[in-house]
Short mmCIF file of C-alpha atoms in Angstrom, two decimals:
data_model
loop_
_atom_site.label_atom_id
_atom_site.label_comp_id
_atom_site.label_asym_id
_atom_site.label_seq_id
_atom_site.Cartn_x
_atom_site.Cartn_y
_atom_site.Cartn_z
CA MET A 3 5.72 37.54 -17.87
CA GLU A 4 2.54 35.83 -19.14
CA ARG A 5 1.86 32.42 -17.63
CA ARG A 6 1.93 30.77 -21.04
CA ASP A 7 5.28 32.34 -21.85
CA PHE A 8 6.60 31.17 -18.51
CA LEU A 9 5.55 27.61 -19.12
CA ARG A 10 7.16 27.59 -22.56
CA LYS A 11 10.50 28.34 -21.02
CA SER A 12 12.70 25.90 -19.18
CA VAL A 13 12.43 26.28 -15.43
CA SER A 14 14.88 25.31 -12.75
CA ALA A 15 13.72 22.45 -10.55
CA GLY A 16 14.99 24.39 -7.57
CA VAL A 17 13.64 27.87 -8.30
CA THR A 18 10.09 29.19 -8.24
CA ALA A 19 9.51 31.86 -10.86
CA TRP A 20 6.17 32.92 -9.41
CA THR A 21 3.92 31.93 -6.57
CA ALA A 22 1.70 29.09 -7.73
CA VAL A 23 -0.49 29.20 -4.64
CA SER A 24 -1.64 32.72 -5.40
CA ALA A 25 -2.61 31.63 -8.90
CA SER A 26 -4.73 28.68 -7.83
CA ARG A 27 -8.40 28.81 -6.90
CA VAL A 28 -9.49 28.03 -3.35
CA LEU A 29 -12.33 25.51 -3.59
CA GLY A 30 -15.28 25.39 -1.27
CA ALA A 31 -17.00 22.15 -0.41
CA ASN A 32 -19.69 22.77 -3.03
CA ASP A 33 -17.51 24.24 -5.77
CA ARG A 34 -17.03 22.23 -8.92
CA LEU A 35 -13.50 20.82 -9.32
CA ASN A 36 -12.28 21.40 -12.86
CA VAL A 37 -9.87 18.69 -13.96
CA GLY A 38 -7.69 18.42 -17.05
CA LEU A 39 -6.51 15.08 -18.43
CA ILE A 40 -3.00 14.87 -19.91
CA GLY A 41 -2.73 11.58 -21.76
CA CYS A 42 -6.05 10.34 -23.16
CA GLY A 43 -5.17 6.66 -23.58
CA GLY A 44 -6.74 3.75 -21.77
CA ARG A 45 -5.36 4.44 -18.31
CA GLY A 46 -5.97 8.18 -18.50
CA THR A 47 -9.57 7.59 -19.54
CA PHE A 48 -10.01 5.05 -16.73
CA ASP A 49 -8.67 7.47 -14.11
CA ALA A 50 -10.61 10.47 -15.39
CA ARG A 51 -13.96 8.72 -15.58
CA LEU A 52 -13.53 7.30 -12.10
CA MET A 53 -12.49 10.69 -10.76
CA ARG A 54 -15.66 12.22 -12.21
CA GLY A 55 -17.29 9.25 -10.53
CA THR A 56 -20.86 9.26 -11.78
CA PRO A 57 -22.69 5.92 -11.64
CA GLU A 58 -22.51 5.83 -15.44
CA ASP A 59 -18.74 6.35 -15.37
CA ILE A 60 -18.16 3.59 -12.83
CA GLN A 61 -20.46 1.23 -14.71
CA ALA A 62 -18.59 1.95 -17.95
CA VAL A 63 -15.00 1.36 -16.78
CA ALA A 64 -15.23 -0.54 -13.45
CA PRO A 65 -18.46 -2.58 -13.58
CA GLU A 66 -16.99 -5.15 -11.16
CA ASN A 67 -17.59 -2.61 -8.39
CA TYR A 68 -21.34 -3.15 -8.75
CA HIS A 69 -22.79 -6.03 -6.76
CA ASP A 70 -26.40 -6.88 -7.56
CA GLY A 71 -26.74 -3.34 -8.85
CA ASN A 72 -25.32 -1.78 -5.67
CA LEU A 73 -22.19 0.29 -5.08
CA ASP A 74 -20.06 0.87 -2.02
CA PRO A 75 -21.86 3.77 -0.26
CA ARG A 76 -18.63 5.77 -0.37
CA LEU A 77 -18.80 5.75 -4.15
CA LYS A 78 -22.36 7.08 -4.22
CA GLU A 79 -21.35 10.47 -2.80
CA PRO A 80 -21.49 13.17 -5.50
CA ARG A 81 -18.00 14.24 -6.63
CA ASN A 82 -18.93 17.52 -8.37
CA VAL A 83 -16.01 17.03 -10.76
CA ASP A 84 -15.85 18.16 -14.38
CA ILE A 85 -13.27 16.75 -16.80
CA MET A 86 -13.18 20.03 -18.66
CA ALA A 87 -9.89 19.85 -20.59
CA LEU A 88 -8.14 17.14 -22.59
CA CYS A 89 -4.59 17.02 -23.89
CA ASP A 90 -2.85 14.52 -26.12
CA CYS A 91 -0.38 14.79 -28.98
CA TYR A 92 -2.31 12.01 -30.73
CA GLY A 93 -5.56 13.46 -32.09
CA SER A 94 -7.46 10.17 -32.30
CA ARG A 95 -6.96 9.64 -28.56
CA MET A 96 -8.60 12.97 -27.81
CA ASP A 97 -11.40 12.18 -30.23
CA SER A 98 -12.12 9.00 -28.27
CA ALA A 99 -12.13 10.89 -24.98
CA LYS A 100 -14.48 13.53 -26.36
CA LYS A 101 -17.14 10.84 -26.67
CA TRP A 102 -17.54 10.68 -22.89
CA THR A 103 -16.79 14.34 -22.13
CA PRO A 104 -17.96 16.22 -25.24
CA GLN A 105 -17.86 19.66 -23.62
CA ALA A 106 -14.14 19.48 -22.79
CA LYS A 107 -11.61 21.85 -24.30
CA THR A 108 -8.82 20.16 -26.25
CA TYR A 109 -5.11 20.94 -26.33
CA ASP A 110 -2.29 19.39 -28.34
CA ASP A 111 0.43 20.67 -25.97
CA PHE A 112 0.26 20.08 -22.22
CA ARG A 113 1.82 23.50 -21.56
CA LYS A 114 -1.24 25.15 -23.09
CA LEU A 115 -3.50 23.19 -20.76
CA LEU A 116 -1.38 24.18 -17.75
CA ALA A 117 -1.76 27.82 -18.78
CA ASP A 118 -5.57 27.52 -18.62
CA LYS A 119 -6.58 29.33 -15.42
CA SER A 120 -9.92 27.51 -15.26
CA VAL A 121 -8.19 24.15 -14.64
CA ASP A 122 -7.81 23.35 -10.93
CA ALA A 123 -6.11 19.95 -11.14
CA VAL A 124 -4.63 17.61 -13.72
CA ILE A 125 -4.34 13.89 -14.23
CA ILE A 126 -0.99 12.91 -15.77
CA ALA A 127 -1.24 9.52 -17.49
CA THR A 128 1.54 9.61 -20.08
CA GLN A 129 4.63 7.53 -20.78
CA ASP A 130 6.96 7.37 -17.80
CA GLN A 131 9.70 9.54 -19.33
CA TRP A 132 7.33 12.55 -19.21
CA HIS A 133 6.15 12.21 -15.60
CA ALA A 134 8.77 14.27 -13.76
CA GLN A 135 8.74 17.31 -16.03
CA MET A 136 4.97 17.42 -16.41
CA MET A 137 4.36 17.12 -12.67
CA ILE A 138 6.90 19.82 -11.79
CA LEU A 139 5.51 22.23 -14.38
CA ALA A 140 1.95 21.52 -13.22
CA CYS A 141 2.92 22.39 -9.65
CA GLU A 142 4.63 25.57 -10.83
CA ALA A 143 1.41 26.45 -12.65
CA GLY A 144 -0.63 26.10 -9.46
CA LYS A 145 -2.34 22.82 -10.34
CA ASP A 146 -2.94 19.90 -8.02
CA VAL A 147 -1.91 16.61 -9.60
CA TYR A 148 -3.05 13.00 -9.77
CA LEU A 149 0.11 11.38 -11.16
CA GLU A 150 0.03 7.87 -12.50
CA LYS A 151 2.75 5.58 -11.29
CA PRO A 152 5.65 5.11 -11.67
CA VAL A 153 6.60 8.49 -10.24
CA VAL A 154 9.95 8.81 -12.01
CA TYR A 155 11.75 7.48 -15.06
CA ARG A 156 15.13 7.86 -13.35
CA VAL A 157 15.46 7.92 -9.57
CA GLY A 158 17.48 11.14 -9.60
CA GLU A 159 14.34 13.05 -10.63
CA ALA A 160 12.60 12.31 -7.33
CA GLN A 161 14.07 15.03 -5.13
CA ALA A 162 13.24 17.80 -7.60
CA MET A 163 9.65 16.53 -7.78
CA ILE A 164 9.31 16.44 -4.00
CA ASN A 165 10.73 19.96 -3.77
CA ALA A 166 8.27 21.25 -6.38
CA VAL A 167 5.27 19.79 -4.54
CA ARG A 168 6.27 21.15 -1.14
CA ARG A 169 7.49 24.52 -2.40
CA ASN A 170 4.26 25.22 -4.27
CA LYS A 171 2.00 23.71 -1.58
CA ARG A 172 0.29 21.40 -4.05
CA ILE A 173 -1.80 18.30 -3.43
CA VAL A 174 -0.14 15.51 -5.41
CA GLN A 175 -1.46 11.96 -5.18
CA ILE A 176 0.19 9.02 -6.90
CA GLY A 177 -1.90 6.42 -8.74
CA THR A 178 -0.88 3.59 -6.41
CA GLN A 179 -4.47 2.64 -5.81
CA HIS A 180 -3.68 -0.41 -3.67
CA ARG A 181 -3.37 2.06 -0.78
CA ALA A 182 -7.11 2.73 -0.99
CA ALA A 183 -8.07 -0.93 -0.54
CA ASP A 184 -9.54 -1.81 2.86
CA HIS A 185 -7.87 -5.22 2.89
CA MET A 186 -4.43 -3.63 2.50
CA ALA A 187 -4.98 -1.62 5.68
CA GLU A 188 -6.15 -4.80 7.41
CA ALA A 189 -3.06 -6.66 6.16
CA ALA A 190 -0.87 -3.92 7.64
CA ARG A 191 -2.65 -4.30 10.98
CA ILE A 192 -2.16 -8.06 10.90
CA VAL A 193 1.56 -7.88 10.14
CA GLN A 194 2.46 -4.88 12.29
CA GLY A 195 0.31 -6.25 15.10
CA GLY A 196 2.45 -9.38 15.24
CA LYS A 197 -0.19 -11.90 14.17
CA LEU A 198 2.26 -13.57 11.79
CA GLY A 199 5.04 -13.56 14.35
CA GLU A 200 8.32 -12.14 13.06
CA VAL A 201 8.22 -11.48 9.31
CA GLN A 202 11.75 -11.76 7.96
CA PHE A 203 11.04 -12.69 4.33
CA VAL A 204 8.67 -11.14 1.78
CA ARG A 205 8.19 -12.52 -1.72
CA VAL A 206 6.78 -10.39 -4.57
CA TRP A 207 5.96 -11.62 -8.07
CA ASN A 208 4.49 -10.57 -11.41
CA TYR A 209 3.96 -13.46 -13.84
CA MET A 210 2.46 -12.91 -17.28
CA ALA A 211 2.00 -15.20 -20.26
CA GLY A 212 3.57 -13.07 -22.96
CA GLY A 213 2.13 -9.85 -21.63
CA PHE A 214 4.50 -7.45 -23.39
CA GLY A 215 5.98 -7.28 -26.87
CA SER A 216 4.45 -7.85 -30.30
CA GLN A 217 5.66 -8.93 -33.70
CA PRO A 218 8.04 -6.30 -35.12
CA VAL A 219 6.84 -4.04 -37.93
CA PRO A 220 8.96 -1.78 -40.16
CA ASP A 221 9.42 1.92 -39.50
CA SER A 222 6.92 4.15 -41.28
CA GLU A 223 5.53 7.65 -41.40
CA PRO A 224 3.53 8.57 -38.28
CA PRO A 225 -0.23 9.05 -38.53
CA ALA A 226 -1.20 12.53 -39.67
CA ASP A 227 -2.79 13.34 -36.30
CA LEU A 228 0.22 12.26 -34.21
CA ASN A 229 2.98 14.68 -33.21
CA TRP A 230 5.70 12.05 -32.98
CA ASP A 231 8.38 14.43 -31.74
CA ALA A 232 6.17 15.54 -28.84
CA TRP A 233 5.24 11.93 -28.08
CA LEU A 234 8.93 11.07 -27.74
CA GLY A 235 9.53 14.25 -25.76
CA PRO A 236 12.72 13.96 -23.69
CA ALA A 237 13.44 10.41 -24.94
CA PRO A 238 15.95 9.74 -27.75
CA LYS A 239 14.87 10.67 -31.27
CA VAL A 240 13.98 7.59 -33.33
CA PRO A 241 11.91 7.03 -36.50
CA PHE A 242 8.22 6.33 -36.00
CA ASN A 243 7.36 2.70 -35.49
CA ARG A 244 3.86 1.63 -34.57
CA SER A 245 5.23 -0.92 -32.11
CA ARG A 246 6.54 1.93 -29.96
CA LEU A 247 3.03 3.14 -29.22
CA SER A 248 2.92 0.07 -26.95
CA TYR A 249 5.48 1.95 -24.94
CA ARG A 250 5.65 -0.41 -21.98
CA SER A 251 7.75 -2.76 -24.13
CA PHE A 252 10.55 -0.20 -24.59
CA MET A 253 13.13 0.89 -22.03
CA ASP A 254 13.36 4.33 -23.67
CA TYR A 255 9.96 5.13 -22.12
CA THR A 256 9.63 2.82 -19.12
CA ASN A 257 11.68 0.60 -16.83
CA GLY A 258 10.09 -2.75 -17.58
CA ILE A 259 7.81 -5.03 -15.63
CA ILE A 260 9.64 -4.37 -12.36
CA SER A 261 8.52 -0.74 -12.63
CA ASP A 262 5.16 -1.05 -14.35
CA TYR A 263 3.79 -3.89 -12.22
CA GLY A 264 6.32 -4.18 -9.41
CA ASN A 265 5.80 -0.56 -8.39
CA HIS A 266 2.35 -1.34 -6.95
CA ARG A 267 3.63 -4.31 -4.98
CA PHE A 268 6.65 -2.47 -3.61
CA ASP A 269 4.36 0.27 -2.35
CA THR A 270 2.13 -2.34 -0.71
CA VAL A 271 5.10 -4.06 0.95
CA HIS A 272 6.12 -0.68 2.37
CA GLN A 273 2.59 -0.08 3.64
CA ILE A 274 2.21 -3.51 5.22
CA MET A 275 5.71 -3.82 6.69
CA GLY A 276 5.95 -0.18 7.79
CA GLN A 277 9.43 0.16 6.27
CA GLU A 278 10.14 2.04 3.04
CA ILE A 279 13.91 2.22 2.66
CA PRO A 280 16.11 -0.75 1.68
CA LEU A 281 19.80 -0.92 2.52
CA THR A 282 21.06 -2.92 -0.47
CA VAL A 283 19.94 -4.37 -3.80
CA ALA A 284 21.20 -7.04 -6.21
CA SER A 285 19.51 -8.10 -9.45
CA SER A 286 19.65 -10.37 -12.49
CA ALA A 287 17.61 -10.07 -15.69
CA VAL A 288 17.42 -11.64 -19.13
CA ARG A 289 15.57 -11.13 -22.42
CA PHE A 290 14.62 -14.38 -24.13
CA ARG A 291 12.13 -13.27 -26.77
CA LYS A 292 14.48 -11.20 -28.88
CA GLN A 293 12.30 -11.67 -31.95
CA ARG A 294 9.61 -9.48 -30.36
CA ALA A 295 9.41 -5.72 -30.62
CA GLY A 296 10.82 -3.94 -27.61
CA ASP A 297 13.69 -4.49 -25.21
CA ILE A 298 12.29 -4.98 -21.70
CA TYR A 299 13.40 -8.03 -19.76
CA ASP A 300 11.40 -11.24 -19.97
CA MET A 301 12.58 -12.34 -16.55
CA GLN A 302 14.02 -10.38 -13.67
CA GLN A 303 14.91 -11.23 -10.11
CA ALA A 304 15.96 -8.68 -7.49
CA THR A 305 16.78 -9.04 -3.81
CA TYR A 306 16.45 -6.13 -1.40
CA GLU A 307 17.75 -6.04 2.15
CA TYR A 308 15.71 -3.88 4.54
CA PRO A 309 16.68 -3.30 8.18
CA ASN A 310 14.48 -6.17 9.42
CA PHE A 311 13.59 -8.32 6.43
CA ILE A 312 14.59 -9.52 2.96
CA MET A 313 12.34 -8.89 -0.05
CA SER A 314 12.66 -11.02 -3.18
CA TYR A 315 11.08 -9.83 -6.45
CA GLU A 316 10.44 -11.97 -9.53
CA SER A 317 8.88 -11.17 -12.91
CA SER A 318 8.13 -13.33 -15.92
CA ASN A 319 6.91 -12.22 -19.33
CA TYR A 320 6.27 -15.67 -20.76
CA ASN A 321 4.64 -17.82 -18.08
CA GLY A 322 1.71 -16.59 -16.03
CA HIS A 323 1.38 -19.40 -13.49
CA GLY A 324 1.61 -17.75 -10.10
CA VAL A 325 2.45 -18.59 -6.51
CA GLY A 326 0.48 -19.91 -3.56
CA GLY A 327 -2.63 -21.92 -2.85
CA ARG A 328 -6.22 -21.17 -3.69
CA THR A 329 -9.26 -20.70 -1.49
CA GLU A 330 -12.57 -21.84 -2.94
CA GLY A 331 -14.77 -18.91 -3.91
CA MET A 332 -11.93 -16.35 -3.85
CA ARG A 333 -11.28 -13.93 -6.71
CA TYR A 334 -7.66 -13.20 -7.66
CA TYR A 335 -6.21 -10.25 -9.51
CA GLY A 336 -5.44 -11.18 -13.12
CA MET A 337 -6.48 -14.80 -12.54
CA ARG A 338 -6.59 -17.26 -15.42
CA GLY A 339 -7.63 -20.85 -14.98
CA SER A 340 -8.30 -22.62 -11.73
CA ASP A 341 -5.06 -22.47 -9.77
CA ASP A 342 -2.82 -19.58 -10.77
CA ARG A 343 -2.14 -16.43 -8.77
CA PRO A 344 -0.18 -14.33 -11.30
CA HIS A 345 0.48 -11.20 -9.21
CA GLY A 346 0.96 -10.95 -5.49
CA MET A 347 2.96 -10.74 -2.31
CA ALA A 348 3.61 -13.28 0.42
CA PHE A 349 4.64 -12.35 3.96
CA TYR A 350 6.33 -15.26 5.71
CA GLY A 351 6.18 -15.05 9.50
CA THR A 352 7.34 -17.36 12.25
CA ASP A 353 3.70 -18.15 13.09
CA ALA A 354 1.75 -17.78 9.83
CA THR A 355 1.87 -16.67 6.19
CA LEU A 356 -0.15 -13.92 4.51
CA PHE A 357 -0.80 -13.82 0.76
CA VAL A 358 -2.02 -10.50 -0.66
CA ASP A 359 -3.00 -9.17 -4.08
CA ARG A 360 -4.90 -6.15 -5.36
CA ILE A 361 -8.35 -7.50 -4.60
CA GLY A 362 -7.89 -9.86 -1.69
CA MET A 363 -5.79 -11.61 0.93
CA GLU A 364 -5.50 -15.00 2.63
CA LEU A 365 -3.89 -15.94 5.95
CA TYR A 366 -2.45 -19.45 6.29
CA PRO A 367 -1.39 -20.67 9.75
CA GLU A 368 -0.08 -23.86 8.12
CA GLY A 369 3.60 -24.16 7.24
CA SER A 370 5.06 -22.12 10.08
CA GLY A 371 7.48 -23.44 12.63
CA GLY A 372 10.97 -24.92 12.35
CA PRO A 373 13.90 -25.20 14.71
CA ARG A 374 14.15 -22.46 17.29
CA GLY A 375 16.76 -19.85 16.41
CA ALA A 376 17.11 -20.96 12.79
CA GLY A 377 17.76 -18.21 10.30
CA ARG A 378 17.67 -15.23 12.64
CA ARG A 379 19.83 -12.38 11.35
CA GLY A 380 22.12 -10.55 13.73
CA GLY A 381 22.64 -13.47 16.11
CA GLY A 382 20.48 -14.63 18.98
CA SER A 383 17.46 -16.88 18.82
CA ALA A 384 14.30 -16.39 16.87
CA ALA A 385 11.05 -16.30 18.76
CA ALA A 386 9.70 -19.78 19.29
CA PRO A 387 6.82 -20.58 16.92
CA ALA A 388 3.45 -20.16 18.50
CA ALA A 389 1.59 -23.24 19.59
CA PRO A 390 -1.04 -24.30 17.02
CA SER A 391 -3.85 -23.17 19.33
CA ALA A 392 -2.28 -19.69 19.62
CA ARG A 393 -1.77 -19.16 15.91
CA PRO A 394 -4.18 -16.95 13.98
CA ALA A 395 -7.08 -18.70 12.33
CA ARG A 396 -7.10 -19.22 8.59
CA MET A 397 -9.01 -16.40 6.96
CA HIS A 398 -9.58 -14.67 3.62
CA MET A 399 -11.29 -11.60 2.23
CA ASN A 400 -12.00 -10.05 -1.16
CA GLU A 401 -12.38 -6.40 -2.13
CA ASP A 402 -13.32 -4.46 -5.25
CA GLU A 403 -11.03 -2.72 -7.72
CA PRO A 404 -9.65 0.11 -5.53
CA THR A 405 -9.19 2.85 -8.15
CA PRO A 406 -12.72 4.31 -7.77
CA LEU A 407 -12.06 4.96 -4.07
CA HIS A 408 -8.51 6.13 -4.74
CA THR A 409 -9.68 8.82 -7.16
CA LYS A 410 -12.40 9.85 -4.71
CA TYR A 411 -9.79 10.31 -2.00
CA PHE A 412 -7.83 12.60 -4.32
CA VAL A 413 -10.88 14.82 -4.81
CA ASP A 414 -11.49 14.86 -1.05
CA ASN A 415 -7.85 15.74 -0.37
CA VAL A 416 -7.89 18.60 -2.87
CA ARG A 417 -10.96 20.12 -1.23
CA ALA A 418 -9.58 19.66 2.30
CA ARG A 419 -5.98 20.63 1.32
CA LYS A 420 -4.90 17.40 3.00
CA ASP A 421 -1.71 15.53 2.13
CA PRO A 422 -2.67 12.15 0.60
CA PHE A 423 -1.57 8.84 2.08
CA ALA A 424 -0.20 8.09 -1.41
CA ASN A 425 1.80 11.31 -1.50
CA ILE A 426 4.84 12.20 -3.57
CA GLU A 427 7.42 10.92 -1.06
CA VAL A 428 5.62 7.60 -0.58
CA GLY A 429 5.21 7.12 -4.32
CA ALA A 430 8.79 8.08 -5.11
CA ARG A 431 10.18 5.59 -2.60
CA ALA A 432 8.19 2.76 -4.20
CA THR A 433 9.34 3.70 -7.70
CA ALA A 434 12.93 3.98 -6.46
CA ILE A 435 12.85 0.26 -5.63
CA ALA A 436 12.27 -0.59 -9.31
CA CYS A 437 14.94 1.84 -10.50
CA MET A 438 17.42 0.42 -7.99
CA GLY A 439 16.79 -3.10 -9.27
CA ASN A 440 17.60 -2.11 -12.84
CA VAL A 441 20.76 -0.23 -11.91
CA ALA A 442 22.00 -3.21 -9.89
CA TYR A 443 21.54 -5.39 -12.98
CA TRP A 444 23.21 -2.87 -15.30
CA THR A 445 26.26 -2.60 -13.06
CA GLY A 446 26.36 -6.29 -12.23
CA ARG A 447 26.88 -5.91 -8.51
CA LYS A 448 25.22 -5.46 -5.16
CA LEU A 449 24.61 -1.78 -4.41
CA LYS A 450 24.12 0.21 -1.23
CA TRP A 451 21.44 2.91 -1.16
CA ASP A 452 21.52 6.35 0.49
CA PRO A 453 17.91 7.54 0.96
CA LYS A 454 18.96 11.04 1.98
CA THR A 455 20.66 11.80 -1.34
CA TRP A 456 18.61 9.45 -3.56
CA SER A 457 21.87 7.93 -4.77
CA PHE A 458 24.11 4.89 -4.40
CA VAL A 459 26.84 4.86 -1.80
CA GLY A 460 30.36 5.22 -3.18
CA ASP A 461 29.53 4.03 -6.71
CA ALA A 462 30.06 6.59 -9.48
CA GLU A 463 29.10 4.14 -12.23
CA ALA A 464 25.78 3.31 -10.59
CA ASN A 465 25.02 6.98 -9.99
CA LYS A 466 25.43 7.72 -13.70
CA HIS A 467 22.19 5.77 -14.13
CA THR A 468 20.21 7.98 -11.73
CA PHE A 469 19.65 10.53 -14.54
CA ARG A 470 19.23 10.41 -18.30
CA PRO A 471 19.90 13.60 -20.29
CA ASN A 472 16.62 14.93 -21.66
CA ARG A 473 16.53 15.57 -25.40
CA LYS A 474 16.24 19.14 -26.62
CA PRO A 475 13.92 20.98 -27.04
CA TRP A 476 12.01 18.87 -24.51
CA ASP A 477 14.40 19.49 -21.61
CA LEU A 478 11.86 21.80 -20.01
CA VAL A 479 13.07 21.29 -16.44
CA LYS A 480 16.73 21.43 -15.53
CA PHE A 481 17.67 18.56 -13.22
CA SER A 482 21.01 18.58 -11.46
CA SER A 483 22.91 15.38 -10.80
#
């Protein structure tokens, strides 16, 4: 069977039709890594240019990483990466990408790119509903994968993706770039080293001033260079509407702010707290701006119970004023004005509080304390608050946008055949948190989670939401519920 014929056929998520490892090229330290980009929109272009990683690329898409003309020395190391293939079902997107990689081959079907034996690895930066099938087929084709978050569209896809990565011995790194930030590792050391005391509550938020949704427009014919059926792929068939190209506003293609933005923060909470599996979830959500195109929730709140702490998540799509104080001279991710902190996490300990976002963190010893034993779960007495002299000193630090380093680490991992710290299991667990929050809202009740089966405990209605039937003929991978 020819590789292209194989990829055109549906494959079982649990069966390997041929040995991908034997079809992939073994790279030496000095060999050029040939990368294909699937999804040539803004995020795909950002990832691909940073993965190629020339000074010109970094200057073009991440100029904030230059300080007085200087780069982090780690970013100066030559990558020896060629973005040599592009794929998009929207021709104008590929035309834009060709401007910065004019020598690249172009494909209008990702299966054709996967059949190209000269491609070593792929970046998948498409709508969420495509992620699982594309990643599995890429692994079956012997490609390593940089997969943009969120990992899954429905949580039931996760186990098949993990199986495909491990079965085919592929390097798959998720685009949860917070993991590459030095201050995130330092935050984990602070929390897990006990400097905050006992951390029993974590708050996570994403606040945006009308970040999603536009004025509705009527249905129309798609642009001549857009294959609308392929763009929809496994999602329900609907007439073309230009609003849907802003896919993050539509639940047919994404899971809302809790998935798009919350995914990063959930992954960071897991990294910093050293726990990745919640026991229960409950959630509420509402859509206020019904006159806008789309159907994602304008506000959502979800509460997750982990073995040793509670995590509260909040999102807002109409008010961007964030949480926490400000430190003079600090930069904040997504900041607007003088006192907002629109995206972040707060770790509340018995001795201090740590605020963290993508580009920085602040430790506040103020505000800790309270009556001994108050609020401790499971009985007994909480540790007595530390004396003021024993508490950690107030501190803060800023870092650069972490994606340039994150893409570098992917290249390094491919060459070394080393499992990334942002691997498929880690990424899937973070995305599962978002999916769980939505299912809890849809069912209207508190749910218990079984991490071994990637399903809800004793709840058939909730488990119906762990899969969505993929539309033919785009059901290329057979998932089993």
